[in-house]
mmCIF file of C-alpha atoms in Angstrom:
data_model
loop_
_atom_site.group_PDB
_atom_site.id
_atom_site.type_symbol
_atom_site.label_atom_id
_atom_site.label_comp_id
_atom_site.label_asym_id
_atom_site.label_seq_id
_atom_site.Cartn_x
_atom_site.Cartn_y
_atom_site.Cartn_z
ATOM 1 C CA UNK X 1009 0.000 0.000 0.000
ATOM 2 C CA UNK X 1010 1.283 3.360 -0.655
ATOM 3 C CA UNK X 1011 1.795 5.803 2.210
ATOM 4 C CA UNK X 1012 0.786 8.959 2.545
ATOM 5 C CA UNK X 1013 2.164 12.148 4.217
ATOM 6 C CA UNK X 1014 1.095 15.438 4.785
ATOM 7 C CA UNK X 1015 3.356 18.345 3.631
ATOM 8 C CA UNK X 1016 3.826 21.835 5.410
ATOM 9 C CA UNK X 1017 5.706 24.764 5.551
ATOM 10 C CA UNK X 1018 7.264 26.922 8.061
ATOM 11 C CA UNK X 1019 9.504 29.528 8.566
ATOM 12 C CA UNK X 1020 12.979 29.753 9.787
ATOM 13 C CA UNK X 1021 14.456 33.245 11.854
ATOM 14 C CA UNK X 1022 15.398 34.468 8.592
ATOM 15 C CA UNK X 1023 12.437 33.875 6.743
ATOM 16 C CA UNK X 1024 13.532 30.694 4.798
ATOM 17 C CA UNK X 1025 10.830 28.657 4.253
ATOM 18 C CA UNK X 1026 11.026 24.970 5.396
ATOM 19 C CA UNK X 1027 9.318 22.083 4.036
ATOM 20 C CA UNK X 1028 8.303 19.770 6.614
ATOM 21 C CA UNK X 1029 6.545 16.254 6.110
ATOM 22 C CA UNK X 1030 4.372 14.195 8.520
ATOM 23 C CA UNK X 1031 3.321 10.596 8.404
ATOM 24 C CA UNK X 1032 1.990 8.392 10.849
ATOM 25 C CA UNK X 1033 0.015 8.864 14.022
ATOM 26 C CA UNK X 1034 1.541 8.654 18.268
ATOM 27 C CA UNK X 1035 4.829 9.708 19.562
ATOM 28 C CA UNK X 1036 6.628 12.582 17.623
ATOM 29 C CA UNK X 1037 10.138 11.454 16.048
ATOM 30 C CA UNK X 1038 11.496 14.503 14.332
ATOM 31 C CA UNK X 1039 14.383 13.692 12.343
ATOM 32 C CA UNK X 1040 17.052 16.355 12.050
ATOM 33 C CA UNK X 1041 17.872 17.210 8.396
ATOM 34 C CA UNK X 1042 20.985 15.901 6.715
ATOM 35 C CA UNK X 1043 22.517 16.228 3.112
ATOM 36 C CA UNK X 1044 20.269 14.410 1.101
ATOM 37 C CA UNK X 1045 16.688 15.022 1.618
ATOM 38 C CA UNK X 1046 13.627 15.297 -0.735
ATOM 39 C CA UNK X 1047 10.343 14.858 1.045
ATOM 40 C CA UNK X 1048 8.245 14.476 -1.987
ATOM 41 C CA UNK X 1049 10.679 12.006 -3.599
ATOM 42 C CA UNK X 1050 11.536 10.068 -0.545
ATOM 43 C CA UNK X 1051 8.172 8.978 -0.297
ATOM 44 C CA UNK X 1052 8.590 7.120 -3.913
ATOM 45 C CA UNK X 1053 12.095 6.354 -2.615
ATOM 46 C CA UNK X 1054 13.345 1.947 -2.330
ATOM 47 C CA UNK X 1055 15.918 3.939 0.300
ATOM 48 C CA UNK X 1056 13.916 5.904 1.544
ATOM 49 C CA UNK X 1057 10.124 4.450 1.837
ATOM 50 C CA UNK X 1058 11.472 1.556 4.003
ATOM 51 C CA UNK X 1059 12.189 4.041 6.596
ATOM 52 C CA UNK X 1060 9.455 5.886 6.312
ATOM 53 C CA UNK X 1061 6.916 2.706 6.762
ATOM 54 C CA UNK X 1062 9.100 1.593 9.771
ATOM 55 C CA UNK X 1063 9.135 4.901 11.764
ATOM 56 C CA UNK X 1064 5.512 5.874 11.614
ATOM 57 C CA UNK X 1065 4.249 1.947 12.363
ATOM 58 C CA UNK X 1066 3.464 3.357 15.504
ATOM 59 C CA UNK X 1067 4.822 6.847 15.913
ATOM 60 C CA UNK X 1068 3.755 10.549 14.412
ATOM 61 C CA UNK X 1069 7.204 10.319 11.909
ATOM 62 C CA UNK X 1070 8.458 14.315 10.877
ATOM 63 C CA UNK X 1071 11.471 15.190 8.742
ATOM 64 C CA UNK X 1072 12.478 17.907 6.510
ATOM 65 C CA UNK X 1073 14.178 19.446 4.171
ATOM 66 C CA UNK X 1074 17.144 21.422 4.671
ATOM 67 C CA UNK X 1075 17.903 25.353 3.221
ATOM 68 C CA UNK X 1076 18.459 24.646 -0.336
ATOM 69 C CA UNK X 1077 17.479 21.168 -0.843
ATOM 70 C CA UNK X 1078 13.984 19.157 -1.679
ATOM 71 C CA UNK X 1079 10.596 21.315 -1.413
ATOM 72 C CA UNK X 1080 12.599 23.565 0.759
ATOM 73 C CA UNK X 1081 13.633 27.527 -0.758
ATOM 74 C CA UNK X 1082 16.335 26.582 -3.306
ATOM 75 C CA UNK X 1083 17.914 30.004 -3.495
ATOM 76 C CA UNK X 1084 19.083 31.090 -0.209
ATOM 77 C CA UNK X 1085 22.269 32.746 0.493
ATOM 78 C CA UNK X 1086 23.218 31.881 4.030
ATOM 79 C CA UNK X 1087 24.072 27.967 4.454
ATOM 80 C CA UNK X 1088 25.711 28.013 7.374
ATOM 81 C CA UNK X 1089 25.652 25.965 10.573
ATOM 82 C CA UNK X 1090 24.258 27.874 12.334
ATOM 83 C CA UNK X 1091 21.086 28.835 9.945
ATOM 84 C CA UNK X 1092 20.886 24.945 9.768
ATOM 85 C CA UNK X 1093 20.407 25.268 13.787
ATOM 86 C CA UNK X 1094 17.747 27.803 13.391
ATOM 87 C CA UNK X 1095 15.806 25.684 10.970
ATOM 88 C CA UNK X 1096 15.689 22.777 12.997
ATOM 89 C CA UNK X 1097 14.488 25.266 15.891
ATOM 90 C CA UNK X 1098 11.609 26.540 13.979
ATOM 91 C CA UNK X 1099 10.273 22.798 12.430
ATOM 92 C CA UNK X 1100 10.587 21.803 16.715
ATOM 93 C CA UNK X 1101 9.012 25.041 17.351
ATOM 94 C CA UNK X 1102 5.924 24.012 14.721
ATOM 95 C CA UNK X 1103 5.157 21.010 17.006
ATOM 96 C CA UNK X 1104 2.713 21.132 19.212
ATOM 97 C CA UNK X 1105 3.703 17.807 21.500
ATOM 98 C CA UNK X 1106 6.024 19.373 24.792
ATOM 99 C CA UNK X 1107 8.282 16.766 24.261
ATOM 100 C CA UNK X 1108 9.097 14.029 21.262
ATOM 101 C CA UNK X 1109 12.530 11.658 20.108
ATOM 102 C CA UNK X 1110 15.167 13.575 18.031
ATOM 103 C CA UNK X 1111 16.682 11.411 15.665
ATOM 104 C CA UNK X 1112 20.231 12.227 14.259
ATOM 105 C CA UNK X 1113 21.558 10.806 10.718
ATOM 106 C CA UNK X 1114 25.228 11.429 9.825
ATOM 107 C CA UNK X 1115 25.784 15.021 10.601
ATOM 108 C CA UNK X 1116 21.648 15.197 11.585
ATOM 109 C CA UNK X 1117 23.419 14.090 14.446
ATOM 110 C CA UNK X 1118 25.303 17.379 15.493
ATOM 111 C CA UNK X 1119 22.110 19.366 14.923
ATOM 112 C CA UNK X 1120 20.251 17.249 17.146
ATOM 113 C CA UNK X 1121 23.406 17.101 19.959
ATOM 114 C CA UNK X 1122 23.041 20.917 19.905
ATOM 115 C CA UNK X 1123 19.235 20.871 20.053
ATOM 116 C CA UNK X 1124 19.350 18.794 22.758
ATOM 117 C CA UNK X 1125 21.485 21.096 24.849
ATOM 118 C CA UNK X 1126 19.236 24.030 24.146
ATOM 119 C CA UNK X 1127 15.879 22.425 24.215
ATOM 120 C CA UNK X 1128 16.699 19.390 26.860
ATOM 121 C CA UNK X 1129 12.959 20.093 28.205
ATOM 122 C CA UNK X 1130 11.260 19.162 24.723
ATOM 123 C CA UNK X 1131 13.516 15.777 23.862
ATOM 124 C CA UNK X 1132 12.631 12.900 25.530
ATOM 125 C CA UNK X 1133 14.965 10.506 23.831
ATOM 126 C CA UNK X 1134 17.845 10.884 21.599
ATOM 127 C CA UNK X 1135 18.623 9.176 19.184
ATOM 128 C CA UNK X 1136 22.068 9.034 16.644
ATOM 129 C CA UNK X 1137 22.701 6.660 14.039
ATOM 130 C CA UNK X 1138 26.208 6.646 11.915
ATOM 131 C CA UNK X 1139 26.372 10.384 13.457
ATOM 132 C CA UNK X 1140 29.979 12.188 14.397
ATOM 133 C CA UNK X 1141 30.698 14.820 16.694
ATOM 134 C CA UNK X 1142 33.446 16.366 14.575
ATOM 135 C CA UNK X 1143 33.572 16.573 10.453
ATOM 136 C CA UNK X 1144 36.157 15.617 8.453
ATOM 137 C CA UNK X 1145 38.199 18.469 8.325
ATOM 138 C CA UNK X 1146 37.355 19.256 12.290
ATOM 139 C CA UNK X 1147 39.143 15.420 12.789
ATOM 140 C CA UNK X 1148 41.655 15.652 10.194
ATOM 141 C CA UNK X 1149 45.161 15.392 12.050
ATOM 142 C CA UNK X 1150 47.507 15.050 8.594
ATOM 143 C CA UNK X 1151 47.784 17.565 5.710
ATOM 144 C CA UNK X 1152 46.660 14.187 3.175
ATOM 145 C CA UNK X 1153 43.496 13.703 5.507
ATOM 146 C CA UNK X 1154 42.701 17.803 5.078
ATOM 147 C CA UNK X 1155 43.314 17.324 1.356
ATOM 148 C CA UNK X 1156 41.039 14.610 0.980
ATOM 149 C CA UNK X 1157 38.451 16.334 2.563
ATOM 150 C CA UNK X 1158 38.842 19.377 -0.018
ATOM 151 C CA UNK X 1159 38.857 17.220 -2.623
ATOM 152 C CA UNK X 1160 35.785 15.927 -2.102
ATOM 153 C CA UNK X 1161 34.392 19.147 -1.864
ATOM 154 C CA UNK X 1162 35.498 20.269 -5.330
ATOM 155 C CA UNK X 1163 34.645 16.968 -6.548
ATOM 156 C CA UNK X 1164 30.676 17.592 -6.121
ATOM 157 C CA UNK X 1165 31.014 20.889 -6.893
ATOM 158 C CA UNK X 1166 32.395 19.487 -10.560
ATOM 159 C CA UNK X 1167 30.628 15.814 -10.710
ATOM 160 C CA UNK X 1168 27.225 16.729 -8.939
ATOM 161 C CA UNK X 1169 24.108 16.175 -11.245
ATOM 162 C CA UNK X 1170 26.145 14.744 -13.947
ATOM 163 C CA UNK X 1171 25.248 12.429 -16.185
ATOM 164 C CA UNK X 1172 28.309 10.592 -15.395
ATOM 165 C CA UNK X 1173 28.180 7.144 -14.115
ATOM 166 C CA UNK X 1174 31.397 7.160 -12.659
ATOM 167 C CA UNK X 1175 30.734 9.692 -10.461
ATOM 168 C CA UNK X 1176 27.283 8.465 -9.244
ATOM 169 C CA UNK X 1177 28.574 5.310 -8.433
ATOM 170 C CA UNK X 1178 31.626 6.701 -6.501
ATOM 171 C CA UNK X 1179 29.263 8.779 -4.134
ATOM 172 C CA UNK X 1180 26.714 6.377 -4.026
ATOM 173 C CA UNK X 1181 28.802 3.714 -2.638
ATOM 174 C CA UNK X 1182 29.468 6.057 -0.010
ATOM 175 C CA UNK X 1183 26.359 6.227 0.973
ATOM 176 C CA UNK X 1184 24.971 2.585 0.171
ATOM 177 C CA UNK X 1185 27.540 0.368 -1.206
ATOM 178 C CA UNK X 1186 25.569 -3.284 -0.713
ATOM 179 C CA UNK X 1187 22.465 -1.917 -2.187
ATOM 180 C CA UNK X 1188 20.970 -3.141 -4.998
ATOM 181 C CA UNK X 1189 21.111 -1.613 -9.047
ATOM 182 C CA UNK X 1190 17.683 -0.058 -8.216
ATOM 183 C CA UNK X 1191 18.811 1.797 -5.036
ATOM 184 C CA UNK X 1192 22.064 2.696 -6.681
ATOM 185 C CA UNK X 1193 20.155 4.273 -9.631
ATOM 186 C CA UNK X 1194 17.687 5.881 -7.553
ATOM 187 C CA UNK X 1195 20.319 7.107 -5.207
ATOM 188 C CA UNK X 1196 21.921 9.015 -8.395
ATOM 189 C CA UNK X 1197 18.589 10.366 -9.686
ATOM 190 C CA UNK X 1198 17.903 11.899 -5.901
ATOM 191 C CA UNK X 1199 21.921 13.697 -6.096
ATOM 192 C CA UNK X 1200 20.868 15.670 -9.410
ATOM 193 C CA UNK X 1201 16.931 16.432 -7.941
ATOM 194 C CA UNK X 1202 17.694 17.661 -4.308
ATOM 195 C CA UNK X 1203 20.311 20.659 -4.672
ATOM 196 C CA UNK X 1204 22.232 22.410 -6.907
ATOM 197 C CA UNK X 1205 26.116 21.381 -7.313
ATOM 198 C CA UNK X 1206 26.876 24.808 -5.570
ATOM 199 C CA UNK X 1207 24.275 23.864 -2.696
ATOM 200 C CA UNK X 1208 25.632 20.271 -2.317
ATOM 201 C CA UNK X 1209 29.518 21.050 -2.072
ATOM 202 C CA UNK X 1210 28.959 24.592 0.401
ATOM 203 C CA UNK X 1211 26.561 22.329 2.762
ATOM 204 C CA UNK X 1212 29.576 19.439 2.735
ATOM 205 C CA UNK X 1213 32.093 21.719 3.568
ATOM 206 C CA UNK X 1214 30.071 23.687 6.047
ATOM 207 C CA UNK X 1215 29.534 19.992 7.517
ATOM 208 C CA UNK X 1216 33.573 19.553 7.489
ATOM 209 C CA UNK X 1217 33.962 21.939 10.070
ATOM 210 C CA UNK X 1218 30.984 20.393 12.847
ATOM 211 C CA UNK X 1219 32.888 19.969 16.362
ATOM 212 C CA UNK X 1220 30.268 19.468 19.078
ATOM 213 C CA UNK X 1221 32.435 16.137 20.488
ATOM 214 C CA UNK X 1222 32.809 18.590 23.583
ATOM 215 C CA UNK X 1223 29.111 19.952 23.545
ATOM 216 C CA UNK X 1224 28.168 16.070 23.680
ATOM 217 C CA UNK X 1225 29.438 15.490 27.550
ATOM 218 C CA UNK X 1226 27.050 18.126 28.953
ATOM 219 C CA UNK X 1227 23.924 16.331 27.294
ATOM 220 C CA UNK X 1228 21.775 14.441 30.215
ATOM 221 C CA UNK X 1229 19.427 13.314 27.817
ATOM 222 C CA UNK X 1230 18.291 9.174 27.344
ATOM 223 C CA UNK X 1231 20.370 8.413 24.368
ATOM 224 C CA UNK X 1232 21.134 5.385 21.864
ATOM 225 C CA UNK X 1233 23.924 5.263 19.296
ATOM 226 C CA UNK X 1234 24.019 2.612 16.716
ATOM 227 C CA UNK X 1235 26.363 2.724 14.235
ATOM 228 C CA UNK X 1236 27.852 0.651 10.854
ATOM 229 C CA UNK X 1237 31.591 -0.999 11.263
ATOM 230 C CA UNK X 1238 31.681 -0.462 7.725
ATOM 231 C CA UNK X 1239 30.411 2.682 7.130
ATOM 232 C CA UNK X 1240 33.002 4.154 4.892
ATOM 233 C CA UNK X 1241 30.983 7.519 5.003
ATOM 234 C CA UNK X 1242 31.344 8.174 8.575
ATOM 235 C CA UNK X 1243 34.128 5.847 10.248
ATOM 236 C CA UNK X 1244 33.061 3.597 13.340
ATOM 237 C CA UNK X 1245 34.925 5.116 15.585
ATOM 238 C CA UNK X 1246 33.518 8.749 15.434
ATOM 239 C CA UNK X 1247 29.913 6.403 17.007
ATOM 240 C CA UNK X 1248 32.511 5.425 19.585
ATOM 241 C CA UNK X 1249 34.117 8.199 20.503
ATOM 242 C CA UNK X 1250 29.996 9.672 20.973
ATOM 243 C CA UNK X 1251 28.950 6.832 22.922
ATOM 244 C CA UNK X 1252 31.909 7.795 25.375
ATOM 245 C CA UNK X 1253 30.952 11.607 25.319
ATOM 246 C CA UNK X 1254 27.726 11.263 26.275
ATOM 247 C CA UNK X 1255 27.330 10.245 29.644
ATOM 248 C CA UNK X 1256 25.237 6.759 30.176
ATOM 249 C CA UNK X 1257 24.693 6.555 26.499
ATOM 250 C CA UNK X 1258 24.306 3.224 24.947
ATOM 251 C CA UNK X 1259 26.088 1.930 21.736
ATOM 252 C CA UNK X 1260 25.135 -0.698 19.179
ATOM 253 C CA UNK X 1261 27.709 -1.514 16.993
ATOM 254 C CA UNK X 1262 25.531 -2.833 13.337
ATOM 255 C CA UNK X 1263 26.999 -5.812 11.105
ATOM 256 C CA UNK X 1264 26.795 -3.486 7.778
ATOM 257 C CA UNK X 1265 29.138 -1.449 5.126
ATOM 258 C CA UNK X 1266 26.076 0.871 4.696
ATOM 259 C CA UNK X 1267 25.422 4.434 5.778
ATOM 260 C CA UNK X 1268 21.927 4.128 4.962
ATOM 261 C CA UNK X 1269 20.764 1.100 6.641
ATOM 262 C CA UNK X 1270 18.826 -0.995 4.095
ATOM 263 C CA UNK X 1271 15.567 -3.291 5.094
ATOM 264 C CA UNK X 1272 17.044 -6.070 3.409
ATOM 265 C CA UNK X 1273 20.500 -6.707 5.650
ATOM 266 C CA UNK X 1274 20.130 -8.033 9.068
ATOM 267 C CA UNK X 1275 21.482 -4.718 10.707
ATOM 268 C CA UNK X 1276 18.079 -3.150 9.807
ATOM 269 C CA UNK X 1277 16.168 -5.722 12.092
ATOM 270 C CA UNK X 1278 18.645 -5.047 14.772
ATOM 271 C CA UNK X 1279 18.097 -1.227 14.572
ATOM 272 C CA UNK X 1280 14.816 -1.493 14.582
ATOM 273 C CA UNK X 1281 14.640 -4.025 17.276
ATOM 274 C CA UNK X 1282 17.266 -1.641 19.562
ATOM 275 C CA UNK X 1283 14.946 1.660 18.757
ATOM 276 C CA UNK X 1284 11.268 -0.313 19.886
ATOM 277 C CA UNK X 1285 13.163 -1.496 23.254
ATOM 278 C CA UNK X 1286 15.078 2.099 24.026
ATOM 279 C CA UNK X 1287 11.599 4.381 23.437
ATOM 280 C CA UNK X 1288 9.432 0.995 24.705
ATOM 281 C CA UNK X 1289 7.961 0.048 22.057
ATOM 282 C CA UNK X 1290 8.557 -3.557 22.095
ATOM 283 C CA UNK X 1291 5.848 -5.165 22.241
ATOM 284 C CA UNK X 1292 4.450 -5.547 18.774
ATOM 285 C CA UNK X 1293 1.046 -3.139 18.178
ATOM 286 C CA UNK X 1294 -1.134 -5.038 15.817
ATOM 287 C CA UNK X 1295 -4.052 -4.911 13.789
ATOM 288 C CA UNK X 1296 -7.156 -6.032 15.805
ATOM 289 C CA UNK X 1297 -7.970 -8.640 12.918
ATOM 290 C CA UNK X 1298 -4.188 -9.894 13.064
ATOM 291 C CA UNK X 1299 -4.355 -10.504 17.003
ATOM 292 C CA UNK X 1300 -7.408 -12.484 16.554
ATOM 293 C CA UNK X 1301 -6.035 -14.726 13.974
ATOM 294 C CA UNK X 1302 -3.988 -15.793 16.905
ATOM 295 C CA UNK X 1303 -0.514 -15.873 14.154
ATOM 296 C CA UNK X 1304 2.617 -17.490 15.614
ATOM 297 C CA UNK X 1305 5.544 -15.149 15.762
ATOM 298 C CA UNK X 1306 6.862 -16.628 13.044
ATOM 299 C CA UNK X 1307 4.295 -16.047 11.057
ATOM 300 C CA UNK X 1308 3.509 -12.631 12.208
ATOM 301 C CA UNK X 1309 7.157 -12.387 11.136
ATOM 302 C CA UNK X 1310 5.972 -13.685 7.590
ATOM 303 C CA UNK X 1311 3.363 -11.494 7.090
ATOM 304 C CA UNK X 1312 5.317 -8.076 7.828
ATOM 305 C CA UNK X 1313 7.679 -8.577 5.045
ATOM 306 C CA UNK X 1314 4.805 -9.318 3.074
ATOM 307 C CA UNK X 1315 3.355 -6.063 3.770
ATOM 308 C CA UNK X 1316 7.118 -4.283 2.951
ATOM 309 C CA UNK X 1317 6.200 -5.455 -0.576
ATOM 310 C CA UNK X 1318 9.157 -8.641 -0.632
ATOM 311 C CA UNK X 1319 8.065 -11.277 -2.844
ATOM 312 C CA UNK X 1320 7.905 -15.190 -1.983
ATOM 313 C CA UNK X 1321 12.323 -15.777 -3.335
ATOM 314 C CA UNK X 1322 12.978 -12.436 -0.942
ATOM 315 C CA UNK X 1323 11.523 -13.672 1.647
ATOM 316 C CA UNK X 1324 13.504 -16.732 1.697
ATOM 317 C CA UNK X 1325 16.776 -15.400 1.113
ATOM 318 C CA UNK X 1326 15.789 -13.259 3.726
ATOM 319 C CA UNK X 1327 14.340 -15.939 6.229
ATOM 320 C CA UNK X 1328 17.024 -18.295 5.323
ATOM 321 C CA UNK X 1329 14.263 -20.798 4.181
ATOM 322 C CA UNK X 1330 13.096 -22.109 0.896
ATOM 323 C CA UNK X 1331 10.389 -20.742 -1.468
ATOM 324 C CA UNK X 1332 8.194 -23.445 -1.187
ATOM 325 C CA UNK X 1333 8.317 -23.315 2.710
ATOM 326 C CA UNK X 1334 7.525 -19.680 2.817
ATOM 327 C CA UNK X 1335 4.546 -20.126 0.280
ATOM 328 C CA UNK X 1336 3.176 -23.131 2.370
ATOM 329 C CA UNK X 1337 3.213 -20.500 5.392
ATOM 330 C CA UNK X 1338 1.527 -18.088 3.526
ATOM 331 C CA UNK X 1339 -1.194 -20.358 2.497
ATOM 332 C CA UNK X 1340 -1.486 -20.878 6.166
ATOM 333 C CA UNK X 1341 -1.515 -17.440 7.169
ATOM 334 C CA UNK X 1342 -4.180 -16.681 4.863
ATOM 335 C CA UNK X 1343 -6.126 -19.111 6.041
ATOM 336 C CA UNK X 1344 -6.253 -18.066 9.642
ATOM 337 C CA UNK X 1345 -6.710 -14.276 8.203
ATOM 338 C CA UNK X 1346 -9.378 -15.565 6.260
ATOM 339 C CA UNK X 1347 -8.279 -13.770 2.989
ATOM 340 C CA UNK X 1348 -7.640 -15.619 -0.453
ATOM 341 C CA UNK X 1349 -4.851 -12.992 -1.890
ATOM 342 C CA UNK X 1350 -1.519 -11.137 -0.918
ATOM 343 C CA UNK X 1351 -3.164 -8.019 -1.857
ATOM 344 C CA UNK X 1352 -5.641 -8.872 0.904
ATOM 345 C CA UNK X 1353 -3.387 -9.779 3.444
ATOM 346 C CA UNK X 1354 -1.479 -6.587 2.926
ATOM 347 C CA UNK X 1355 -4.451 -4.280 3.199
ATOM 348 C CA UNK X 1356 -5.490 -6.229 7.009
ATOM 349 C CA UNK X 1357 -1.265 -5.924 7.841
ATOM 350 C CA UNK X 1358 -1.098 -2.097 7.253
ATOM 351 C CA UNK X 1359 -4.924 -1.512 8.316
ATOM 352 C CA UNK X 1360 -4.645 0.790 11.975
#
């Protein structure tokens, strides 16, 4: 089933108009921007839409789009830090809930340490997944480490929006290097749509100089960090060196090369499983019809990545089984759900 969002706008101290999208009903999670964002696009997004269908299962999901990306005003002048800041205080400021989870993406992650600082009153949990504390030329502690980090700079300012395959697959395997040739394309396509190449390489090297590692040991805020061993966007050890800022923080260190966790790789299951249990959400919240159908876990298991759209083969790479296990499940499933299709048993899966 599709999902649907609602799209706003508000307006940031310098009159900057932010796009800001909703989806989902409960508990507020307001995701702090980071570089890539298109809330219109995401929603279309095999990157993207996973997340989006995970975090508003049972929560009121916001994000938006930074100064000069997505549905957000293209043509602004000031990209700094510290009119990123203000941005993220007026989409918090738009929500009426006293108090909701802050999630913090890659450099999302520095916003949302700052926010939390500021605003400790209005976050109830933090949360920071492949984040840092300091960018890469903040960390850089050789002359070849601050050379690589201006090089990438000029690089999107020269390669961004390209028709060049090279260069889409070289940042896109930053970002998601075990996805698959649909993620990777779509990936590319969201590089040229979201900013400018002017807008993309002045918001990377305004996010080379973040440095809040300090600002992090004053937060007294519930917080989880998870992040990738391979991430080869943001290296381990900047979650590490977090998780020991922040005091009483808890790490989770995720089996994956990707900066972008993807549903398909087990990390994504423990993510998800990690976030439920730290805002206490654990115990599954199902569909009244679902309950009664009295499923096994298994094959409550079953029928969820049904409803992520996976066909009968994905499933059972996924599950480890065989395809003609999983489709004798399914014929069981649908029996106790009393439907006769997959389309069915998707609608009663997704139903509130």
């Amino acid at each position: 089933m599709k999902l649907s969002q609602t799209i706003r706008f508000c307006t940031s101290a310098d009159g900057t108009r932010i796009a800001v999208a909703s989806c989902g009903q409960g508990q507020v999670i307001l995701r702090a921007a980071h570089w890539l964002s298109h809330v219109d696009y995401d929603l279309e997004s095999p990157v993207w839409r996973p997340w989006l269908r995970a975090m508003s299962a049972r929560n009121r999901f916001v994000r938006y789009d930074p100064r000069g990306c997505g549905l957000s005003d293209r043509h602004v002048s000031d990209l700094s830090l510290d009119a990123w800041h203000a941005d993220l205080d007026a989409v918090a400021a738009s929500i009426e809930d006293p108090r909701f989870v802050l999630l913090g993406l890659s450099q999302g992650g520095a916003l949302a340490i700052v926010y939390a600082l500021r605003y400790p009153e209005r976050v109830s949990h933090l949360v920071l997944l492949n984040a840092y504390g300091q960018g890469a030329r903040t960390r850089a502690q050789t002359e070849a480490e601050r050379l690589e980090a201006e090089t990438l700079v000029n690089f999107v300012r020269i390669g961004w929006g390209r028709d060049n395959p090279a260069f889409c697959q070289f940042f896109t395997n930053l970002f998601i290097p075990d996805g698959t040739p649909e993620q990777h394309r779509w990936w590319g396509d969201l590089e040229r749509l979201t900013a400018t190449p002017e807008v993309a390489a002045q918001l990377l090297w305004q996010m080379q100089g973040i440095d809040v590692l300090q600002l992090a040991t004053m937060l007294r805020v519930p917080t989880l960090i998870a992040h990738s061993r391979g991430d080869v966007r943001v290296p381990f050890d900047q979650g590490c060196k977090l998780a020991a800022a922040i005091p009483g923080a808890s790490f989770v260190p995720l089996e994956s090369k990707n900066h972008v966790l993807l549903p398909d790789e087990p990390a994504w299951s423990v993510f998800q499983a990690e976030l439920a249990a730290f805002l206490g959400q654990d115990s599954p919240v199902r569909p009244r019809a679902i309950s009664e159908a009295d499923l096994t876990p298994a094959e409550a298991a079953l029928l969820d990545l049904v409803a992520e759209g996976l066909d009968n083969r994905a499933i059972a790479e996924r599950l480890g089984k065989s395809v003609k296990t999983v489709r004798n499940q399914l014929s069981v499933i649908f029996g106790k759900l009393g439907v006769h299709s997959r389309s069915q048993a998707i609608v009663i899966a997704l139903s509130n």
